Coordinates of C-alpha atoms in Angstrom, one line a residue:
Chain A
M103 CA 16.9 9.3 44.2
K104 CA 15.3 12.5 43.2
E105 CA 11.6 12.3 44.0
H106 CA 8.9 14.8 42.5
K107 CA 6.3 16.0 44.9
N108 CA 3.6 14.6 42.8
C109 CA 5.1 11.2 42.3
R110 CA 2.3 9.4 44.2
A111 CA -0.4 10.9 41.9
S112 CA -2.2 8.8 39.3
I113 CA -1.6 8.5 35.7
G114 CA -4.7 9.9 33.7
V115 CA -5.6 7.7 30.8
F116 CA -8.6 8.4 28.4
D117 CA -10.2 7.1 25.3
S118 CA -13.6 7.5 23.5
G119 CA -14.8 4.5 25.2
V120 CA -13.5 0.9 26.1
G121 CA -10.7 0.5 23.6
G122 CA -8.2 2.4 25.6
L123 CA -8.5 -0.3 28.3
T124 CA -6.0 -2.3 26.1
V125 CA -3.5 0.5 26.7
A126 CA -4.5 0.7 30.5
R127 CA -3.9 -3.1 30.6
E128 CA -0.3 -2.7 29.3
I129 CA 0.4 0.0 31.8
M130 CA -0.8 -2.1 34.7
R131 CA 1.3 -5.0 33.5
N132 CA 4.5 -2.9 32.8
L133 CA 4.3 -0.2 35.5
P134 CA 2.6 -2.1 38.4
K135 CA 3.5 0.6 40.9
E136 CA 1.4 3.3 39.1
H137 CA -2.1 4.3 39.9
I138 CA -4.6 4.9 37.0
V139 CA -7.5 7.1 36.7
Y140 CA -9.4 6.0 33.4
F141 CA -12.0 7.9 31.7
G142 CA -14.0 6.5 28.6
D143 CA -16.2 9.0 26.8
T144 CA -19.1 6.5 26.3
A145 CA -21.8 9.3 25.8
R146 CA -20.0 10.6 22.6
V147 CA -18.3 7.5 21.3
P148 CA -17.0 6.9 18.5
Y149 CA -14.5 9.7 17.7
G150 CA -13.2 8.1 14.6
S151 CA -15.7 9.7 12.2
K152 CA -15.5 13.2 13.8
S153 CA -13.5 16.5 13.0
K154 CA -10.5 17.9 14.6
D155 CA -12.3 20.8 16.3
T156 CA -14.8 18.4 17.9
I157 CA -12.2 15.9 19.2
L158 CA -10.1 18.7 20.5
R159 CA -13.0 20.1 22.5
F160 CA -13.8 16.7 23.9
S161 CA -10.2 16.2 24.8
R162 CA -9.9 19.5 26.6
Q163 CA -13.0 18.8 28.7
I164 CA -11.6 15.2 29.5
I165 CA -8.1 16.6 30.5
H166 CA -9.9 19.2 32.6
F167 CA -11.8 16.5 34.4
L168 CA -8.7 14.4 34.9
R169 CA -6.8 17.3 36.5
T170 CA -9.6 17.4 39.1
Q171 CA -8.6 13.8 40.1
D172 CA -4.9 14.8 40.7
V173 CA -2.9 13.2 37.9
K174 CA 0.7 13.6 37.4
A175 CA 0.7 12.6 33.6
I176 CA -1.8 11.8 30.9
V177 CA -2.0 9.1 28.2
I178 CA -4.3 9.6 25.3
A179 CA -5.2 6.1 24.8
C180 CA -7.1 6.8 21.6
N181 CA -5.5 6.9 18.2
T182 CA -8.1 9.4 16.9
A183 CA -7.6 11.9 19.8
S184 CA -3.7 11.3 19.6
A185 CA -3.8 12.2 15.9
L186 CA -6.2 15.1 16.1
A187 CA -5.7 16.8 19.6
L188 CA -2.2 15.8 21.2
D189 CA -0.2 18.5 19.3
T190 CA -2.5 21.2 20.6
V191 CA -3.2 20.1 24.2
E192 CA 0.4 19.3 24.9
K193 CA 1.3 23.0 24.5
E194 CA -1.6 24.0 27.0
L195 CA -0.4 21.7 29.8
D196 CA 2.0 21.9 32.6
I197 CA 2.2 18.2 33.1
P198 CA 3.4 15.5 30.7
I199 CA 1.0 14.1 28.1
I200 CA 1.7 11.4 25.5
G201 CA -0.5 9.6 22.9
V202 CA -0.3 6.2 21.2
I203 CA 0.8 7.2 17.7
R204 CA 4.4 8.3 18.3
P205 CA 5.2 5.1 20.1
G206 CA 3.4 3.0 17.5
A207 CA 5.1 4.9 14.6
R208 CA 8.6 4.3 16.4
V209 CA 8.2 0.6 16.7
A210 CA 7.1 0.2 13.2
V211 CA 10.0 2.0 11.9
T212 CA 12.3 -0.4 13.7
A213 CA 10.3 -3.5 12.7
T214 CA 10.2 -3.0 8.9
K215 CA 12.9 -4.5 6.8
N216 CA 11.5 -3.7 3.4
H217 CA 10.6 -0.2 4.2
R218 CA 6.9 -0.7 3.4
I219 CA 4.5 -0.1 6.3
G220 CA 0.7 -0.4 6.3
V221 CA -1.5 1.5 8.8
I222 CA -5.1 0.8 9.6
G223 CA -7.3 3.0 11.7
T224 CA -10.5 5.1 11.9
E225 CA -11.4 7.5 9.1
S226 CA -10.2 10.6 11.2
T227 CA -6.9 8.8 12.2
I228 CA -6.2 7.9 8.7
N229 CA -7.2 11.3 7.1
S230 CA -4.9 13.0 9.6
H231 CA -2.0 11.1 8.0
M232 CA -0.2 11.3 11.5
Y233 CA 1.5 7.9 11.4
R234 CA 2.7 8.6 7.9
K235 CA 4.1 12.0 8.9
L236 CA 5.9 10.5 12.0
I237 CA 7.2 7.5 10.2
C238 CA 8.6 9.6 7.2
E239 CA 10.1 12.1 9.6
A240 CA 11.9 9.2 11.2
D241 CA 13.0 7.6 8.1
P242 CA 12.1 9.2 4.6
S243 CA 13.1 6.0 2.8
I244 CA 9.9 4.3 4.2
T245 CA 6.7 4.3 2.2
V246 CA 3.5 4.3 4.3
Y247 CA 0.2 2.8 3.0
E248 CA -3.0 3.9 4.9
K249 CA -6.5 2.4 5.0
A250 CA -9.6 3.5 7.1
C251 CA -11.4 0.5 8.5
P252 CA -14.7 2.1 9.7
L253 CA -16.6 -1.3 10.2
F254 CA -13.9 -2.9 12.5
C255 CA -15.1 -0.9 15.7
P256 CA -18.8 -1.9 15.4
L257 CA -17.9 -5.4 14.6
V258 CA -15.8 -5.6 17.6
E259 CA -18.5 -4.1 19.8
E260 CA -20.9 -6.6 18.3
G261 CA -18.6 -9.3 19.5
W262 CA -18.0 -10.8 16.1
L263 CA -14.2 -11.2 16.6
K264 CA -13.9 -14.4 14.7
D265 CA -17.0 -14.4 12.6
P266 CA -17.0 -15.1 8.8
V267 CA -18.5 -11.7 8.2
T268 CA -15.7 -9.9 10.0
K269 CA -13.1 -11.9 8.1
E270 CA -14.8 -11.0 4.7
V271 CA -14.9 -7.2 5.7
A272 CA -11.2 -7.5 6.9
R273 CA -10.2 -9.1 3.5
R274 CA -11.8 -6.1 1.6
Y275 CA -9.9 -3.6 3.9
L276 CA -6.6 -5.4 3.9
D277 CA -6.3 -6.7 0.3
E278 CA -5.1 -3.4 -1.0
L279 CA -2.4 -3.0 1.6
L280 CA -1.2 -6.6 1.0
E281 CA -0.9 -5.8 -2.7
K282 CA 1.7 -3.2 -1.7
D283 CA 3.9 -5.9 -0.1
I284 CA 3.9 -4.3 3.3
D285 CA 6.1 -6.2 5.9
S286 CA 4.5 -4.3 9.0
L287 CA 1.1 -3.4 9.8
I288 CA 0.1 -0.9 12.5
L289 CA -3.1 -1.7 14.4
G290 CA -3.9 2.1 14.6
C291 CA -7.0 1.8 16.7
T292 CA -7.3 0.5 20.3
H293 CA -10.1 -1.9 19.1
Y294 CA -8.0 -3.7 16.5
P295 CA -5.8 -5.8 18.8
L296 CA -9.1 -7.7 19.7
L297 CA -9.1 -8.7 16.0
R298 CA -5.4 -9.7 16.0
S299 CA -5.9 -13.4 15.4
L300 CA -8.3 -12.9 12.4
I301 CA -6.0 -10.3 11.0
R302 CA -3.0 -12.7 11.4
D303 CA -4.8 -15.3 9.5
L304 CA -5.3 -12.9 6.6
V305 CA -1.9 -11.3 6.4
G306 CA 0.3 -14.4 7.1
D307 CA 3.2 -14.9 9.4
T308 CA 5.6 -12.6 7.5
V309 CA 3.9 -9.4 8.3
T310 CA 4.7 -7.9 11.7
L311 CA 1.6 -6.7 13.6
V312 CA 2.3 -3.5 15.6
N313 CA 0.1 -2.9 18.7
P314 CA 1.1 0.6 19.9
A315 CA -0.2 -0.2 23.4
Y316 CA 2.8 -1.9 24.6
E317 CA 5.2 0.6 23.3
T318 CA 3.1 3.4 24.8
A319 CA 3.4 1.8 28.3
K320 CA 7.1 1.6 27.8
E321 CA 7.4 5.2 26.7
L322 CA 5.3 6.3 29.6
G323 CA 7.8 4.4 31.9
E324 CA 10.8 6.2 30.4
L325 CA 9.1 9.5 30.8
L326 CA 8.1 9.0 34.4
A327 CA 11.9 8.0 35.1
R328 CA 13.1 11.0 33.2
E329 CA 10.9 13.5 35.1
H330 CA 11.3 11.7 38.5
L331 CA 7.7 11.0 38.7
E332 CA 7.8 7.3 39.3
N333 CA 5.8 6.1 42.2
P334 CA 8.3 4.9 44.7
D335 CA 5.7 2.8 46.8
E336 CA 5.5 -1.0 46.2
P337 CA 2.4 -2.3 44.5
S338 CA 1.7 -4.3 47.8
D339 CA 1.8 -1.1 50.0
P340 CA -1.7 -0.2 50.9
P341 CA -2.6 2.8 48.8
A342 CA -4.4 5.9 50.0
T343 CA -7.1 5.3 47.5
E344 CA -8.2 2.6 45.1
P345 CA -5.2 2.2 42.6
Y346 CA -7.2 1.9 39.6
R347 CA -10.4 4.2 39.2
F348 CA -12.7 4.2 36.3
F349 CA -15.0 6.9 35.0
V350 CA -17.4 7.1 32.0
S351 CA -19.8 9.5 30.5
D352 CA -22.5 7.0 30.0
M353 CA -23.4 3.2 30.2
A354 CA -21.3 2.3 33.2
D355 CA -22.7 -1.2 33.4
K356 CA -21.9 -2.1 29.8
F357 CA -18.4 -0.6 30.2
G358 CA -17.7 -2.6 33.3
H359 CA -18.8 -5.8 31.5
F360 CA -16.4 -5.1 28.6
A361 CA -13.5 -4.1 31.0
N362 CA -13.9 -7.3 33.1
S363 CA -13.4 -9.2 29.8
I364 CA -10.2 -7.4 29.0
L365 CA -8.5 -6.5 32.4
P366 CA -6.6 -9.0 34.4
Y367 CA -8.9 -8.4 37.4
D368 CA -12.6 -7.5 38.0
I369 CA -13.4 -4.0 38.5
T370 CA -16.1 -3.1 40.8
T371 CA -16.9 0.6 40.8
I372 CA -17.3 2.9 37.7
Q373 CA -18.5 6.3 38.2
K374 CA -20.7 8.0 35.5
I375 CA -20.1 11.7 35.1
N376 CA -21.5 14.6 32.9
I377 CA -18.3 15.3 30.9
E378 CA -19.9 18.3 29.2
E379 CA -19.8 20.3 32.5
Y380 CA -15.9 20.2 32.5
Chain B
M295 CA -59.9 29.8 8.8
K296 CA -58.6 30.3 12.3
E297 CA -54.9 31.1 12.1
H298 CA -52.4 30.7 14.9
K299 CA -50.1 33.6 15.4
N300 CA -47.1 31.3 15.0
C301 CA -48.3 29.5 11.8
R302 CA -45.6 30.9 9.5
A303 CA -42.9 29.5 11.9
S304 CA -40.8 26.5 11.0
I305 CA -41.1 22.8 12.0
G306 CA -38.0 21.8 14.0
V307 CA -36.8 18.3 13.0
F308 CA -33.9 16.6 14.8
D309 CA -31.9 13.4 14.6
S310 CA -28.7 12.0 15.9
G311 CA -27.3 12.7 12.5
V312 CA -28.2 12.0 8.8
G313 CA -30.9 9.5 9.2
G314 CA -33.7 11.9 10.1
L315 CA -33.3 13.3 6.5
T316 CA -35.5 10.5 5.4
V317 CA -38.3 11.9 7.7
A318 CA -37.6 15.6 6.6
R319 CA -37.9 14.4 2.9
E320 CA -41.4 13.1 3.7
I321 CA -42.4 16.3 5.3
M322 CA -41.2 18.3 2.2
R323 CA -43.1 16.0 0.0
N324 CA -46.4 15.9 2.0
L325 CA -46.4 19.4 3.5
P326 CA -44.7 21.5 0.8
K327 CA -46.0 24.7 2.5
E328 CA -44.2 24.1 5.7
H329 CA -40.6 25.4 6.5
I330 CA -38.1 23.2 8.3
V331 CA -35.2 23.7 10.6
Y332 CA -33.1 20.5 10.8
F333 CA -30.6 19.6 13.4
G334 CA -28.3 16.6 13.1
D335 CA -26.2 15.8 16.2
T336 CA -23.2 14.6 14.2
A337 CA -20.8 15.4 17.0
R338 CA -22.4 12.8 19.3
V339 CA -23.7 10.3 16.8
P340 CA -24.8 7.5 17.2
Y341 CA -27.6 7.5 19.8
G342 CA -28.5 3.8 19.4
S343 CA -26.2 2.4 22.0
K344 CA -26.5 5.1 24.6
S345 CA -28.7 5.4 27.9
K346 CA -31.9 7.2 28.6
D347 CA -30.4 9.9 30.8
T348 CA -27.8 10.7 28.1
I349 CA -30.4 10.8 25.2
L350 CA -32.7 12.9 27.3
R351 CA -30.0 15.4 28.0
F352 CA -28.9 15.6 24.3
S353 CA -32.6 15.9 23.3
R354 CA -33.2 18.8 25.7
Q355 CA -30.2 20.7 24.5
I356 CA -31.3 20.3 20.9
I357 CA -34.9 21.4 21.8
H358 CA -33.5 24.4 23.4
F359 CA -31.5 25.2 20.4
L360 CA -34.5 24.7 18.0
R361 CA -36.5 27.1 20.2
T362 CA -34.0 29.8 19.3
Q363 CA -34.8 29.3 15.6
D364 CA -38.6 30.1 16.3
V365 CA -40.2 26.7 15.6
K366 CA -44.0 26.2 16.0
A367 CA -43.7 22.3 16.4
I368 CA -41.0 19.7 16.7
V369 CA -40.5 16.3 15.1
I370 CA -38.1 13.9 16.7
A371 CA -36.9 12.2 13.6
C372 CA -34.9 9.6 15.5
N373 CA -36.3 6.3 16.8
T374 CA -34.0 6.1 19.6
A375 CA -34.7 9.6 20.9
S376 CA -38.5 9.1 20.3
A377 CA -38.3 6.0 22.4
L378 CA -36.3 7.3 25.2
A379 CA -36.9 11.0 25.5
L380 CA -40.4 12.0 23.9
D381 CA -42.5 10.9 26.9
T382 CA -40.5 13.3 29.1
V383 CA -39.8 16.3 26.9
E384 CA -43.4 16.5 25.7
K385 CA -44.4 17.3 29.3
E386 CA -41.9 20.2 29.5
L387 CA -42.9 21.9 26.3
D388 CA -45.7 24.4 25.4
I389 CA -45.5 23.7 21.7
P390 CA -46.5 20.3 20.0
I391 CA -43.8 17.6 19.6
I392 CA -44.2 14.2 18.0
G393 CA -41.8 11.2 17.4
V394 CA -41.6 8.5 14.8
I395 CA -42.6 5.6 17.0
R396 CA -46.3 6.2 17.6
P397 CA -46.9 6.8 13.9
G398 CA -44.9 3.6 13.0
A399 CA -46.7 1.6 15.6
R400 CA -50.1 2.8 14.4
V401 CA -49.6 1.8 10.7
A402 CA -48.1 -1.5 11.7
V403 CA -51.4 -2.3 13.7
T404 CA -53.4 -1.5 10.6
A405 CA -51.0 -3.5 8.3
T406 CA -50.9 -6.8 10.1
K407 CA -53.4 -9.6 9.1
N408 CA -51.9 -12.5 11.3
H409 CA -51.2 -10.2 14.3
R410 CA -47.5 -11.0 14.3
I411 CA -45.4 -7.9 13.9
G412 CA -41.5 -7.7 13.8
V413 CA -39.6 -4.6 14.8
I414 CA -35.9 -3.9 14.0
G415 CA -34.0 -1.0 15.5
T416 CA -31.0 0.2 17.5
E417 CA -30.2 -1.6 20.7
S418 CA -31.5 1.3 22.9
T419 CA -34.8 1.4 20.9
I420 CA -35.3 -2.3 21.1
N421 CA -34.4 -2.4 24.8
S422 CA -37.0 0.4 25.5
H423 CA -39.7 -2.0 24.1
M424 CA -41.5 1.2 23.1
Y425 CA -43.0 -0.3 19.8
R426 CA -44.2 -3.4 21.6
K427 CA -45.9 -1.2 24.3
L428 CA -47.8 1.0 21.8
I429 CA -48.7 -1.8 19.6
C430 CA -50.1 -4.0 22.4
E431 CA -51.9 -1.0 23.9
A432 CA -53.5 -0.5 20.6
D433 CA -54.3 -4.2 20.0
P434 CA -53.5 -6.7 22.8
S435 CA -54.0 -9.6 20.5
I436 CA -50.9 -8.8 18.5
T437 CA -47.5 -10.4 19.3
V438 CA -44.4 -8.3 18.7
Y439 CA -41.0 -9.8 18.0
E440 CA -38.1 -7.4 18.4
K441 CA -34.5 -7.4 17.2
A442 CA -31.7 -5.0 17.6
C443 CA -29.5 -4.6 14.6
P444 CA -26.4 -2.6 15.5
L445 CA -24.5 -3.2 12.5
F446 CA -27.0 -1.8 10.0
C447 CA -26.2 1.9 10.6
P448 CA -22.3 1.5 10.2
L449 CA -23.0 -0.5 7.1
V450 CA -25.3 2.2 5.6
E451 CA -22.7 4.8 6.6
E452 CA -20.0 2.9 4.7
G453 CA -22.3 2.9 1.8
W454 CA -22.6 -0.9 1.4
L455 CA -26.3 -0.7 0.7
K456 CA -26.4 -3.8 -1.6
D457 CA -23.3 -5.5 -0.6
P458 CA -23.1 -9.3 0.0
V459 CA -21.7 -8.6 3.5
T460 CA -24.7 -6.4 4.3
K461 CA -26.9 -9.2 2.9
E462 CA -25.3 -11.8 5.2
V463 CA -25.5 -9.5 8.3
A464 CA -29.3 -9.0 7.4
R465 CA -29.8 -12.6 7.2
R466 CA -28.4 -13.2 10.5
Y467 CA -30.6 -10.5 12.2
L468 CA -33.8 -11.2 10.3
D469 CA -33.8 -15.0 10.3
E470 CA -35.1 -15.3 13.7
L471 CA -37.9 -12.8 13.1
L472 CA -38.9 -14.7 9.9
E473 CA -39.0 -18.0 11.8
K474 CA -41.8 -16.4 13.9
D475 CA -43.9 -16.0 10.8
I476 CA -44.3 -12.1 10.9
D477 CA -46.4 -10.5 8.2
S478 CA -45.2 -7.1 8.9
L479 CA -41.8 -5.5 9.7
I480 CA -41.3 -2.2 11.2
L481 CA -38.1 -0.4 9.9
G482 CA -37.5 1.1 13.4
C483 CA -34.4 3.3 12.5
T484 CA -34.2 6.1 10.0
H485 CA -31.2 4.5 8.4
Y486 CA -33.0 1.3 7.5
P487 CA -35.2 2.5 4.7
L488 CA -32.0 2.8 2.8
L489 CA -31.7 -0.9 3.1
R490 CA -35.2 -1.5 1.9
S491 CA -34.5 -3.3 -1.4
L492 CA -31.9 -5.8 0.3
I493 CA -34.5 -6.4 3.3
R494 CA -37.2 -6.9 0.7
D495 CA -35.2 -9.6 -1.0
L496 CA -34.7 -11.4 2.3
V497 CA -38.2 -11.2 3.6
G498 CA -40.0 -11.8 0.4
D499 CA -43.2 -10.1 -1.0
T500 CA -45.6 -11.2 1.7
V501 CA -44.1 -9.2 4.5
T502 CA -45.1 -5.6 4.7
L503 CA -42.2 -3.1 5.3
V504 CA -43.4 -0.3 7.6
N505 CA -41.4 3.0 7.2
P506 CA -42.5 5.3 10.0
A507 CA -41.3 8.4 8.1
Y508 CA -44.4 8.7 5.7
E509 CA -46.9 8.2 8.6
T510 CA -45.0 10.6 10.8
A511 CA -45.3 13.3 8.0
K512 CA -49.0 12.5 7.7
E513 CA -49.5 12.7 11.6
L514 CA -47.5 16.1 11.5
G515 CA -50.1 17.4 9.0
E516 CA -53.1 16.3 11.0
L517 CA -51.6 18.0 14.2
L518 CA -50.8 21.3 12.4
A519 CA -54.4 21.3 11.0
R520 CA -55.9 20.6 14.5
E521 CA -53.9 23.2 16.3
H522 CA -54.5 25.8 13.4
L523 CA -50.7 25.9 12.9
E524 CA -50.7 25.2 9.2
N525 CA -48.6 27.7 7.0
P526 CA -51.1 29.5 4.9
D527 CA -48.5 30.8 2.3
E528 CA -48.2 29.0 -1.0
P529 CA -44.8 27.2 -1.5
S530 CA -44.2 29.6 -4.4
D531 CA -44.6 32.7 -2.2
P532 CA -41.2 34.1 -1.6
P533 CA -40.4 33.3 2.0
A534 CA -39.0 35.7 4.4
T535 CA -36.1 33.2 5.1
E536 CA -34.7 30.2 3.4
P537 CA -37.6 27.5 3.7
Y538 CA -35.2 24.7 4.7
R539 CA -32.3 25.3 7.0
F540 CA -29.7 22.8 8.3
F541 CA -27.7 22.7 11.3
V542 CA -25.2 20.1 12.6
S543 CA -22.8 19.6 15.5
D544 CA -19.9 18.4 13.4
M545 CA -18.7 17.5 9.9
A546 CA -20.9 19.9 7.8
D547 CA -19.4 18.9 4.5
K548 CA -19.9 15.1 5.0
F549 CA -23.5 15.9 6.2
G550 CA -24.2 18.0 3.0
H551 CA -22.8 15.2 0.8
F552 CA -25.2 12.6 2.3
A553 CA -28.1 15.0 2.4
N554 CA -27.7 15.7 -1.3
S555 CA -28.1 12.1 -2.0
I556 CA -31.3 11.8 -0.1
L557 CA -33.2 15.2 -0.6
P558 CA -34.9 16.1 -3.7
Y559 CA -32.8 19.3 -4.1
D560 CA -29.2 20.2 -3.3
I561 CA -28.6 22.1 0.0
T562 CA -26.2 24.8 -0.2
T563 CA -25.7 26.0 3.5
I564 CA -25.3 23.9 6.6
Q565 CA -24.3 25.7 9.8
K566 CA -22.2 24.0 12.3
I567 CA -23.0 24.8 16.1
N568 CA -21.7 23.9 19.5
I569 CA -24.8 22.0 20.7
E570 CA -23.3 21.6 24.3
E571 CA -23.7 25.3 24.8
Y572 CA -27.5 25.0 24.7

C-alpha cells in the first residue's frame, strides 16, 4: 500500500464553537484510526450573522494555527465558514480541505423523491445560497427552499432542546418550508441536529432530515484513501501524542462541559489560545 | 471659564454592537454640544457569553482605536465590558473613562423603597456580580436578585420585540425575580430597553424600570464639567468634522439600518475597520 509521509498526522477540524463537535464525533466513529486537532472559536462565536470578509479572515487565522499542529487535512465543521470561506481557502492550501455543505447537498440530492428540498441554517449560510447552488448544479430539476433560523443556536445554547418555546419558534421557521411540500430538509448548521427530535415532531415522518455531519466523515474517509493519507496504525496502538486534542479561543471550561455531553468519552484537556495572533 | 486644551475633541463610545446606540442617543439628547465617535464590535459580538480575559483584550484594542480618533473621554456603553474590563482599563488610561454599571447602580439605590432590587443582564454581566457589589457598597441594607437572560439579545436582534414568544421567554426569566417582591429592576444590557414595554406588561406598574443609559449621559456631563472638558461650541456652529462618526468591525449596512431605527437622525457613513490590528 502506498503510504504518504504525512499519514500519521492529525485531521484539523474547526468550527465557530461547540457545534462542530457533532462533526468530530462522526469522524471519531467512522474513522477510528484518525487523530483529530479540534479548534472552536469561542471568543468570536457566532459566525452566522457575520460577513464573508470577516469569516474568511477568521478561517485563515484558524487554518494558520492548525498548520502549526501538523495536520494532514482540514475539515471546516461549520456551515457558515464552509459557505463563505471554503472556495477561497482551498485555493491557498497545499493540503486537502473539505467543508460540510458539499456532502450535505450531495446526500439531499440522493434523498429527495419529489425534487423539493428545504434548507435551514444561519443568516449568512442562507444568504450565501451555497446549498441551493450545489444542489441545482447536481440536478437542475430540483427546487430548493431556504430559511434562516437565527434563534435556533441561542436556544440550543440555552439548553431548551425540547422546550415549548423552542417548538413554537421552530413552527414559525418551518411552516413556510412545509407549505412548499418539501420531502427532504437539510439541517444546515451543526447545532441543529441537537434539535432533531423536536424538528421531527413538526415535519412528520415523511420528510427526510439530512445531517451533513455523517456524510462529511464519509467524504473525508474517501479523500484520505484517494490521497494515500490514511493512518495505518490501529486505534489500539499507543499513539505518539493524545489522539484527540482540543483548542478554543475562550471559555475552555464551558466548552469542556458541552463537549462531554456530546462526545462518546470525557475530554480532559482543552487549551485556550489567542487566535488573533495567528 | 477654565477650558481644557482637548475640550473640542469627541467622546469615544463603544459597545459589542448596536446596543450601545441607546447610550449614544442619550448623550446626543442631553449633551448636544458634544461630538461622538462610536465603535460597535460587530465582528465579535456578542460579549455576554465570553470571559473577562477576552473582553479585556477586546476593550483594550477598541480603546487603542478610539485614541487614534482624538477622544477626550470614553464611555463603555456595554454592560458586559463595563462589568469585566472597566476596573482594569481605567488604571491604564490618562483620559477619563466611565461605564454604564456605576450610574445604573446609583439610580437603582435611589429608586428602591423596599430595598429589594432585581438585575437582568447577560451571563457574563450577571456572573460578575458587579451591580450587586456596587449597590451593596452604597447601601448594605439592600438585597439584590440577579438573573441572566441570554435569549433577550437574539430575540431583539430578530426584531420580535412584542412577540408572544418573547413574552413567554421573559415570563420564565422574570418570574423568579418577581417572586422576590422587587420594587426596582435594572435593565442591565443595552438591548433590554428595546423590550421595555413588554417587560412593563409583565412586571406591572409598581416596579421601577431602571435604564442606565440616561444616568450614564448625566454622569458623563458631570465629569466633563468637573474636568473642564465641555465643548464650548454651540451645536449650531459648523464643526470641523462630522459631529457623530460611526465605526464597526463588520456588517456596516446592517448596523446602519439598526442605527437609523434608534437614532433621531439618519446616519450616512459608517466605516468598517479591522479592530484586531489595534
